[in-house]
Protein backbone atom coordinates (compact mmCIF):
# COMPACT_ATOMS: atom_id res chain seq x y z
CA UNK A 1 0.00 0.00 0.00
CA UNK A 2 1.36 3.39 -0.96
CA UNK A 3 0.83 6.76 0.64
CA UNK A 4 -2.70 8.15 0.34
CA UNK A 5 -4.04 4.87 -1.01
CA UNK A 6 -6.45 4.11 1.81
CA UNK A 7 -9.81 2.58 1.14
CA UNK A 8 -11.82 5.43 2.66
CA UNK A 9 -10.85 8.62 0.84
CA UNK A 10 -12.76 10.77 3.31
CA UNK A 11 -10.31 9.79 6.05
CA UNK A 12 -7.29 10.95 4.04
CA UNK A 13 -5.98 14.46 4.64
CA UNK A 14 -6.73 17.27 2.23
CA UNK A 15 -3.69 19.05 0.86
CA UNK A 16 -3.55 22.84 1.00
CA UNK A 17 -4.52 23.20 -2.66
CA UNK A 18 -7.65 21.10 -2.16
CA UNK A 19 -8.57 23.13 0.93
CA UNK A 20 -8.12 26.40 -0.95
CA UNK A 21 -10.03 25.14 -3.99
CA UNK A 22 -12.98 23.86 -1.92
CA UNK A 23 -13.12 27.11 0.07
CA UNK A 24 -12.81 29.32 -3.01
CA UNK A 25 -15.32 27.27 -5.04
CA UNK A 26 -17.84 27.50 -2.20
CA UNK A 27 -17.29 31.26 -1.90
CA UNK A 28 -17.77 31.73 -5.66
CA UNK A 29 -20.93 29.59 -5.57
CA UNK A 30 -22.30 31.76 -2.74
CA UNK A 31 -21.62 34.83 -4.87
CA UNK A 32 -23.38 33.19 -7.83
CA UNK A 33 -26.44 32.44 -5.70
CA UNK A 34 -26.67 36.10 -4.73
CA UNK A 35 -26.06 37.41 -8.26
CA UNK A 36 -28.38 34.91 -9.94
CA UNK A 37 -31.20 35.77 -7.55
CA UNK A 38 -30.75 39.42 -8.53
CA UNK A 39 -30.71 38.40 -12.21
CA UNK A 40 -34.02 36.57 -11.66
CA UNK A 41 -35.57 39.88 -10.59
CA UNK A 42 -34.23 41.53 -13.75
CA UNK A 43 -35.11 38.71 -16.17
CA UNK A 44 -38.30 38.93 -18.19
CA UNK A 45 -37.99 35.71 -20.22
CA UNK A 46 -39.49 32.59 -18.58
CA UNK A 47 -36.87 30.23 -20.07
CA UNK A 48 -34.09 32.43 -18.72
CA UNK A 49 -35.73 32.52 -15.29
CA UNK A 50 -35.93 28.69 -15.30
CA UNK A 51 -32.23 28.48 -16.23
CA UNK A 52 -31.37 30.88 -13.41
CA UNK A 53 -33.35 28.73 -10.98
CA UNK A 54 -31.44 25.64 -12.08
CA UNK A 55 -28.12 27.49 -11.75
CA UNK A 56 -29.08 28.58 -8.22
CA UNK A 57 -30.02 25.00 -7.30
CA UNK A 58 -26.65 23.78 -8.59
CA UNK A 59 -24.72 26.49 -6.74
CA UNK A 60 -26.59 25.66 -3.51
CA UNK A 61 -25.62 22.00 -3.93
CA UNK A 62 -21.98 22.97 -4.51
CA UNK A 63 -21.96 25.14 -1.38
CA UNK A 64 -23.51 22.37 0.70
CA UNK A 65 -21.10 19.67 -0.50
CA UNK A 66 -17.93 21.77 -0.39
CA UNK A 67 -18.74 23.22 3.04
CA UNK A 68 -19.53 19.75 4.39
CA UNK A 69 -16.09 18.47 3.32
CA UNK A 70 -14.36 21.54 4.76
CA UNK A 71 -16.23 21.27 8.06
CA UNK A 72 -15.57 17.51 8.27
CA UNK A 73 -11.86 18.35 8.00
CA UNK A 74 -11.96 21.09 10.63
CA UNK A 75 -11.80 24.00 8.18
CA UNK A 76 -14.21 26.92 8.55
CA UNK A 77 -16.12 27.60 5.36
CA UNK A 78 -16.60 31.05 3.87
CA UNK A 79 -19.38 33.12 5.43
CA UNK A 80 -22.79 33.14 3.77
CA UNK A 81 -23.89 36.28 1.96
CA UNK A 82 -27.03 38.09 3.12
CA UNK A 83 -30.27 37.33 1.30
CA UNK A 84 -31.41 39.94 -1.20
CA UNK A 85 -34.77 41.60 -0.76
CA UNK A 86 -37.23 40.66 -3.50
CA UNK A 87 -37.81 43.07 -6.35
CA UNK A 88 -40.33 43.12 -9.17
CA UNK A 89 -39.15 43.67 -12.73
CA UNK A 90 -41.45 46.65 -13.17
CA UNK A 91 -39.94 48.33 -10.09
CA UNK A 92 -36.40 48.28 -11.49
CA UNK A 93 -35.68 51.47 -13.47
CA UNK A 94 -35.00 50.76 -17.13
CA UNK A 95 -31.55 52.36 -16.97
CA UNK A 96 -30.56 50.17 -14.00
CA UNK A 97 -32.06 46.95 -15.35
CA UNK A 98 -30.01 44.16 -16.89
CA UNK A 99 -31.48 42.96 -20.18
CA UNK A 100 -32.16 39.28 -20.79
CA UNK A 101 -29.37 39.26 -23.38
CA UNK A 102 -26.89 40.68 -20.83
CA UNK A 103 -27.94 38.16 -18.19
CA UNK A 104 -27.56 35.27 -20.64
CA UNK A 105 -24.06 36.45 -21.57
CA UNK A 106 -23.03 36.80 -17.92
CA UNK A 107 -24.29 33.38 -16.87
CA UNK A 108 -22.71 31.83 -19.96
CA UNK A 109 -19.34 33.36 -19.06
CA UNK A 110 -19.69 32.26 -15.41
CA UNK A 111 -20.52 28.72 -16.47
CA UNK A 112 -17.57 28.47 -18.85
CA UNK A 113 -15.20 29.76 -16.16
CA UNK A 114 -16.69 27.21 -13.78
CA UNK A 115 -15.78 24.45 -16.23
CA UNK A 116 -12.17 25.61 -16.23
CA UNK A 117 -12.12 25.80 -12.42
CA UNK A 118 -13.53 22.27 -12.12
CA UNK A 119 -10.92 20.93 -14.53
CA UNK A 120 -8.14 22.61 -12.54
CA UNK A 121 -9.33 21.13 -9.24
CA UNK A 122 -9.71 17.68 -10.82
CA UNK A 123 -6.15 17.88 -12.17
CA UNK A 124 -4.48 18.69 -8.88
CA UNK A 125 -6.55 16.61 -6.46
CA UNK A 126 -4.86 13.70 -4.74
CA UNK A 127 -8.05 12.56 -3.06
CA UNK A 128 -10.15 10.65 -5.55
CA UNK A 129 -13.42 11.74 -3.92
CA UNK A 130 -12.50 15.40 -4.49
CA UNK A 131 -11.60 14.74 -8.13
CA UNK A 132 -14.83 12.81 -8.62
CA UNK A 133 -16.89 15.56 -6.97
CA UNK A 134 -15.48 18.18 -9.32
CA UNK A 135 -15.92 15.86 -12.30
CA UNK A 136 -19.62 15.73 -11.34
CA UNK A 137 -19.74 19.53 -11.16
CA UNK A 138 -17.94 19.74 -14.51
CA UNK A 139 -20.49 17.47 -16.17
CA UNK A 140 -23.40 19.43 -14.73
CA UNK A 141 -21.88 22.77 -15.76
CA UNK A 142 -21.27 21.46 -19.28
CA UNK A 143 -24.95 20.48 -19.56
CA UNK A 144 -26.06 23.85 -18.16
CA UNK A 145 -23.70 25.65 -20.55
CA UNK A 146 -25.25 23.83 -23.48
CA UNK A 147 -28.73 24.85 -22.30
CA UNK A 148 -27.58 28.47 -22.01
CA UNK A 149 -26.15 28.33 -25.54
CA UNK A 150 -29.37 26.88 -26.94
CA UNK A 151 -31.51 29.52 -25.23
CA UNK A 152 -29.27 32.36 -26.44
CA UNK A 153 -29.48 31.04 -29.99
CA UNK A 154 -33.25 30.49 -29.89
CA UNK A 155 -33.91 33.95 -28.47
CA UNK A 156 -31.50 35.70 -30.85
CA UNK A 157 -29.27 36.87 -27.97
CA UNK A 158 -26.06 35.20 -29.16
CA UNK A 159 -23.46 37.62 -30.46
CA UNK A 160 -21.04 35.38 -32.33
CA UNK A 161 -17.38 36.22 -32.78
CA UNK A 162 -16.30 37.08 -36.33
CA UNK A 163 -17.17 34.19 -38.62
CA UNK A 164 -14.96 32.92 -41.40
CA UNK A 165 -17.39 32.90 -44.30
CA UNK A 166 -14.85 32.68 -47.10
CA UNK A 167 -12.21 30.00 -46.78
CA UNK A 168 -8.88 30.38 -48.51
CA UNK A 169 -8.22 27.89 -51.28
CA UNK A 170 -5.50 25.38 -50.59
CA UNK A 171 -2.58 25.45 -52.95
CA UNK A 172 -0.83 22.17 -53.50
CA UNK A 173 2.94 22.30 -53.75
mmCIF file of C-alpha atoms in Angstrom:
data_model
loop_
_atom_site.group_PDB
_atom_site.id
_atom_site.type_symbol
_atom_site.label_atom_id
_atom_site.label_comp_id
_atom_site.label_asym_id
_atom_site.label_seq_id
_atom_site.Cartn_x
_atom_site.Cartn_y
_atom_site.Cartn_z
ATOM 1 C CA UNK A 1 0.000 0.000 0.000
ATOM 2 C CA UNK A 2 1.364 3.387 -0.962
ATOM 3 C CA UNK A 3 0.833 6.757 0.643
ATOM 4 C CA UNK A 4 -2.699 8.152 0.339
ATOM 5 C CA UNK A 5 -4.045 4.867 -1.009
ATOM 6 C CA UNK A 6 -6.451 4.114 1.807
ATOM 7 C CA UNK A 7 -9.807 2.575 1.136
ATOM 8 C CA UNK A 8 -11.818 5.431 2.657
ATOM 9 C CA UNK A 9 -10.851 8.619 0.839
ATOM 10 C CA UNK A 10 -12.763 10.768 3.309
ATOM 11 C CA UNK A 11 -10.306 9.794 6.054
ATOM 12 C CA UNK A 12 -7.286 10.945 4.040
ATOM 13 C CA UNK A 13 -5.982 14.461 4.643
ATOM 14 C CA UNK A 14 -6.735 17.273 2.230
ATOM 15 C CA UNK A 15 -3.688 19.053 0.860
ATOM 16 C CA UNK A 16 -3.547 22.837 1.004
ATOM 17 C CA UNK A 17 -4.524 23.198 -2.661
ATOM 18 C CA UNK A 18 -7.650 21.103 -2.157
ATOM 19 C CA UNK A 19 -8.574 23.130 0.934
ATOM 20 C CA UNK A 20 -8.122 26.395 -0.955
ATOM 21 C CA UNK A 21 -10.032 25.139 -3.988
ATOM 22 C CA UNK A 22 -12.978 23.856 -1.919
ATOM 23 C CA UNK A 23 -13.119 27.107 0.066
ATOM 24 C CA UNK A 24 -12.805 29.317 -3.011
ATOM 25 C CA UNK A 25 -15.321 27.273 -5.037
ATOM 26 C CA UNK A 26 -17.840 27.504 -2.199
ATOM 27 C CA UNK A 27 -17.291 31.261 -1.900
ATOM 28 C CA UNK A 28 -17.774 31.731 -5.661
ATOM 29 C CA UNK A 29 -20.932 29.591 -5.568
ATOM 30 C CA UNK A 30 -22.302 31.756 -2.741
ATOM 31 C CA UNK A 31 -21.622 34.830 -4.874
ATOM 32 C CA UNK A 32 -23.379 33.191 -7.827
ATOM 33 C CA UNK A 33 -26.443 32.439 -5.703
ATOM 34 C CA UNK A 34 -26.665 36.101 -4.725
ATOM 35 C CA UNK A 35 -26.055 37.406 -8.256
ATOM 36 C CA UNK A 36 -28.383 34.905 -9.944
ATOM 37 C CA UNK A 37 -31.205 35.768 -7.551
ATOM 38 C CA UNK A 38 -30.751 39.418 -8.529
ATOM 39 C CA UNK A 39 -30.706 38.402 -12.207
ATOM 40 C CA UNK A 40 -34.017 36.573 -11.659
ATOM 41 C CA UNK A 41 -35.571 39.878 -10.594
ATOM 42 C CA UNK A 42 -34.230 41.529 -13.751
ATOM 43 C CA UNK A 43 -35.108 38.714 -16.173
ATOM 44 C CA UNK A 44 -38.298 38.927 -18.194
ATOM 45 C CA UNK A 45 -37.994 35.706 -20.216
ATOM 46 C CA UNK A 46 -39.492 32.588 -18.578
ATOM 47 C CA UNK A 47 -36.872 30.228 -20.071
ATOM 48 C CA UNK A 48 -34.088 32.425 -18.721
ATOM 49 C CA UNK A 49 -35.735 32.518 -15.288
ATOM 50 C CA UNK A 50 -35.926 28.691 -15.301
ATOM 51 C CA UNK A 51 -32.229 28.477 -16.235
ATOM 52 C CA UNK A 52 -31.366 30.875 -13.414
ATOM 53 C CA UNK A 53 -33.349 28.732 -10.984
ATOM 54 C CA UNK A 54 -31.436 25.641 -12.076
ATOM 55 C CA UNK A 55 -28.117 27.494 -11.746
ATOM 56 C CA UNK A 56 -29.075 28.582 -8.219
ATOM 57 C CA UNK A 57 -30.016 25.005 -7.297
ATOM 58 C CA UNK A 58 -26.648 23.775 -8.593
ATOM 59 C CA UNK A 59 -24.723 26.491 -6.735
ATOM 60 C CA UNK A 60 -26.590 25.661 -3.506
ATOM 61 C CA UNK A 61 -25.618 21.999 -3.932
ATOM 62 C CA UNK A 62 -21.975 22.968 -4.514
ATOM 63 C CA UNK A 63 -21.960 25.142 -1.375
ATOM 64 C CA UNK A 64 -23.506 22.368 0.698
ATOM 65 C CA UNK A 65 -21.103 19.666 -0.503
ATOM 66 C CA UNK A 66 -17.926 21.765 -0.390
ATOM 67 C CA UNK A 67 -18.741 23.221 3.043
ATOM 68 C CA UNK A 68 -19.529 19.745 4.395
ATOM 69 C CA UNK A 69 -16.095 18.475 3.319
ATOM 70 C CA UNK A 70 -14.362 21.544 4.756
ATOM 71 C CA UNK A 71 -16.234 21.273 8.055
ATOM 72 C CA UNK A 72 -15.566 17.515 8.266
ATOM 73 C CA UNK A 73 -11.862 18.348 7.996
ATOM 74 C CA UNK A 74 -11.959 21.088 10.634
ATOM 75 C CA UNK A 75 -11.802 24.000 8.183
ATOM 76 C CA UNK A 76 -14.212 26.921 8.548
ATOM 77 C CA UNK A 77 -16.123 27.597 5.361
ATOM 78 C CA UNK A 78 -16.604 31.053 3.868
ATOM 79 C CA UNK A 79 -19.380 33.121 5.434
ATOM 80 C CA UNK A 80 -22.790 33.141 3.767
ATOM 81 C CA UNK A 81 -23.890 36.284 1.959
ATOM 82 C CA UNK A 82 -27.027 38.090 3.120
ATOM 83 C CA UNK A 83 -30.269 37.328 1.296
ATOM 84 C CA UNK A 84 -31.415 39.938 -1.199
ATOM 85 C CA UNK A 85 -34.770 41.598 -0.765
ATOM 86 C CA UNK A 86 -37.228 40.657 -3.496
ATOM 87 C CA UNK A 87 -37.809 43.071 -6.349
ATOM 88 C CA UNK A 88 -40.327 43.117 -9.175
ATOM 89 C CA UNK A 89 -39.154 43.667 -12.734
ATOM 90 C CA UNK A 90 -41.446 46.654 -13.165
ATOM 91 C CA UNK A 91 -39.936 48.328 -10.088
ATOM 92 C CA UNK A 92 -36.397 48.282 -11.491
ATOM 93 C CA UNK A 93 -35.683 51.471 -13.465
ATOM 94 C CA UNK A 94 -35.003 50.758 -17.130
ATOM 95 C CA UNK A 95 -31.548 52.359 -16.974
ATOM 96 C CA UNK A 96 -30.559 50.174 -14.004
ATOM 97 C CA UNK A 97 -32.057 46.950 -15.346
ATOM 98 C CA UNK A 98 -30.007 44.157 -16.894
ATOM 99 C CA UNK A 99 -31.482 42.956 -20.182
ATOM 100 C CA UNK A 100 -32.157 39.278 -20.787
ATOM 101 C CA UNK A 101 -29.372 39.264 -23.378
ATOM 102 C CA UNK A 102 -26.894 40.684 -20.834
ATOM 103 C CA UNK A 103 -27.941 38.158 -18.190
ATOM 104 C CA UNK A 104 -27.558 35.268 -20.636
ATOM 105 C CA UNK A 105 -24.063 36.454 -21.574
ATOM 106 C CA UNK A 106 -23.027 36.802 -17.920
ATOM 107 C CA UNK A 107 -24.288 33.375 -16.868
ATOM 108 C CA UNK A 108 -22.707 31.830 -19.963
ATOM 109 C CA UNK A 109 -19.338 33.356 -19.062
ATOM 110 C CA UNK A 110 -19.687 32.261 -15.411
ATOM 111 C CA UNK A 111 -20.522 28.723 -16.469
ATOM 112 C CA UNK A 112 -17.567 28.474 -18.852
ATOM 113 C CA UNK A 113 -15.197 29.764 -16.157
ATOM 114 C CA UNK A 114 -16.692 27.206 -13.780
ATOM 115 C CA UNK A 115 -15.782 24.450 -16.232
ATOM 116 C CA UNK A 116 -12.169 25.614 -16.227
ATOM 117 C CA UNK A 117 -12.117 25.800 -12.416
ATOM 118 C CA UNK A 118 -13.530 22.267 -12.117
ATOM 119 C CA UNK A 119 -10.916 20.926 -14.526
ATOM 120 C CA UNK A 120 -8.144 22.608 -12.542
ATOM 121 C CA UNK A 121 -9.334 21.127 -9.244
ATOM 122 C CA UNK A 122 -9.705 17.684 -10.824
ATOM 123 C CA UNK A 123 -6.151 17.877 -12.166
ATOM 124 C CA UNK A 124 -4.479 18.691 -8.879
ATOM 125 C CA UNK A 125 -6.545 16.611 -6.462
ATOM 126 C CA UNK A 126 -4.863 13.703 -4.736
ATOM 127 C CA UNK A 127 -8.051 12.556 -3.055
ATOM 128 C CA UNK A 128 -10.151 10.649 -5.546
ATOM 129 C CA UNK A 129 -13.421 11.741 -3.920
ATOM 130 C CA UNK A 130 -12.500 15.403 -4.490
ATOM 131 C CA UNK A 131 -11.600 14.742 -8.131
ATOM 132 C CA UNK A 132 -14.832 12.811 -8.618
ATOM 133 C CA UNK A 133 -16.895 15.557 -6.969
ATOM 134 C CA UNK A 134 -15.482 18.182 -9.318
ATOM 135 C CA UNK A 135 -15.924 15.857 -12.301
ATOM 136 C CA UNK A 136 -19.617 15.726 -11.339
ATOM 137 C CA UNK A 137 -19.736 19.531 -11.155
ATOM 138 C CA UNK A 138 -17.941 19.743 -14.511
ATOM 139 C CA UNK A 139 -20.489 17.468 -16.171
ATOM 140 C CA UNK A 140 -23.403 19.431 -14.732
ATOM 141 C CA UNK A 141 -21.884 22.770 -15.760
ATOM 142 C CA UNK A 142 -21.267 21.460 -19.283
ATOM 143 C CA UNK A 143 -24.950 20.482 -19.559
ATOM 144 C CA UNK A 144 -26.062 23.852 -18.157
ATOM 145 C CA UNK A 145 -23.698 25.650 -20.548
ATOM 146 C CA UNK A 146 -25.253 23.825 -23.484
ATOM 147 C CA UNK A 147 -28.729 24.849 -22.297
ATOM 148 C CA UNK A 148 -27.578 28.470 -22.006
ATOM 149 C CA UNK A 149 -26.147 28.334 -25.539
ATOM 150 C CA UNK A 150 -29.373 26.885 -26.938
ATOM 151 C CA UNK A 151 -31.514 29.520 -25.234
ATOM 152 C CA UNK A 152 -29.272 32.364 -26.436
ATOM 153 C CA UNK A 153 -29.478 31.041 -29.993
ATOM 154 C CA UNK A 154 -33.247 30.485 -29.894
ATOM 155 C CA UNK A 155 -33.907 33.955 -28.475
ATOM 156 C CA UNK A 156 -31.501 35.698 -30.849
ATOM 157 C CA UNK A 157 -29.273 36.865 -27.968
ATOM 158 C CA UNK A 158 -26.062 35.200 -29.160
ATOM 159 C CA UNK A 159 -23.463 37.617 -30.457
ATOM 160 C CA UNK A 160 -21.042 35.379 -32.332
ATOM 161 C CA UNK A 161 -17.381 36.222 -32.782
ATOM 162 C CA UNK A 162 -16.296 37.076 -36.328
ATOM 163 C CA UNK A 163 -17.175 34.190 -38.618
ATOM 164 C CA UNK A 164 -14.962 32.923 -41.400
ATOM 165 C CA UNK A 165 -17.385 32.898 -44.304
ATOM 166 C CA UNK A 166 -14.849 32.680 -47.097
ATOM 167 C CA UNK A 167 -12.212 30.003 -46.780
ATOM 168 C CA UNK A 168 -8.882 30.383 -48.515
ATOM 169 C CA UNK A 169 -8.223 27.891 -51.281
ATOM 170 C CA UNK A 170 -5.504 25.378 -50.587
ATOM 171 C CA UNK A 171 -2.584 25.451 -52.955
ATOM 172 C CA UNK A 172 -0.827 22.170 -53.498
ATOM 173 C CA UNK A 173 2.939 22.299 -53.746
#
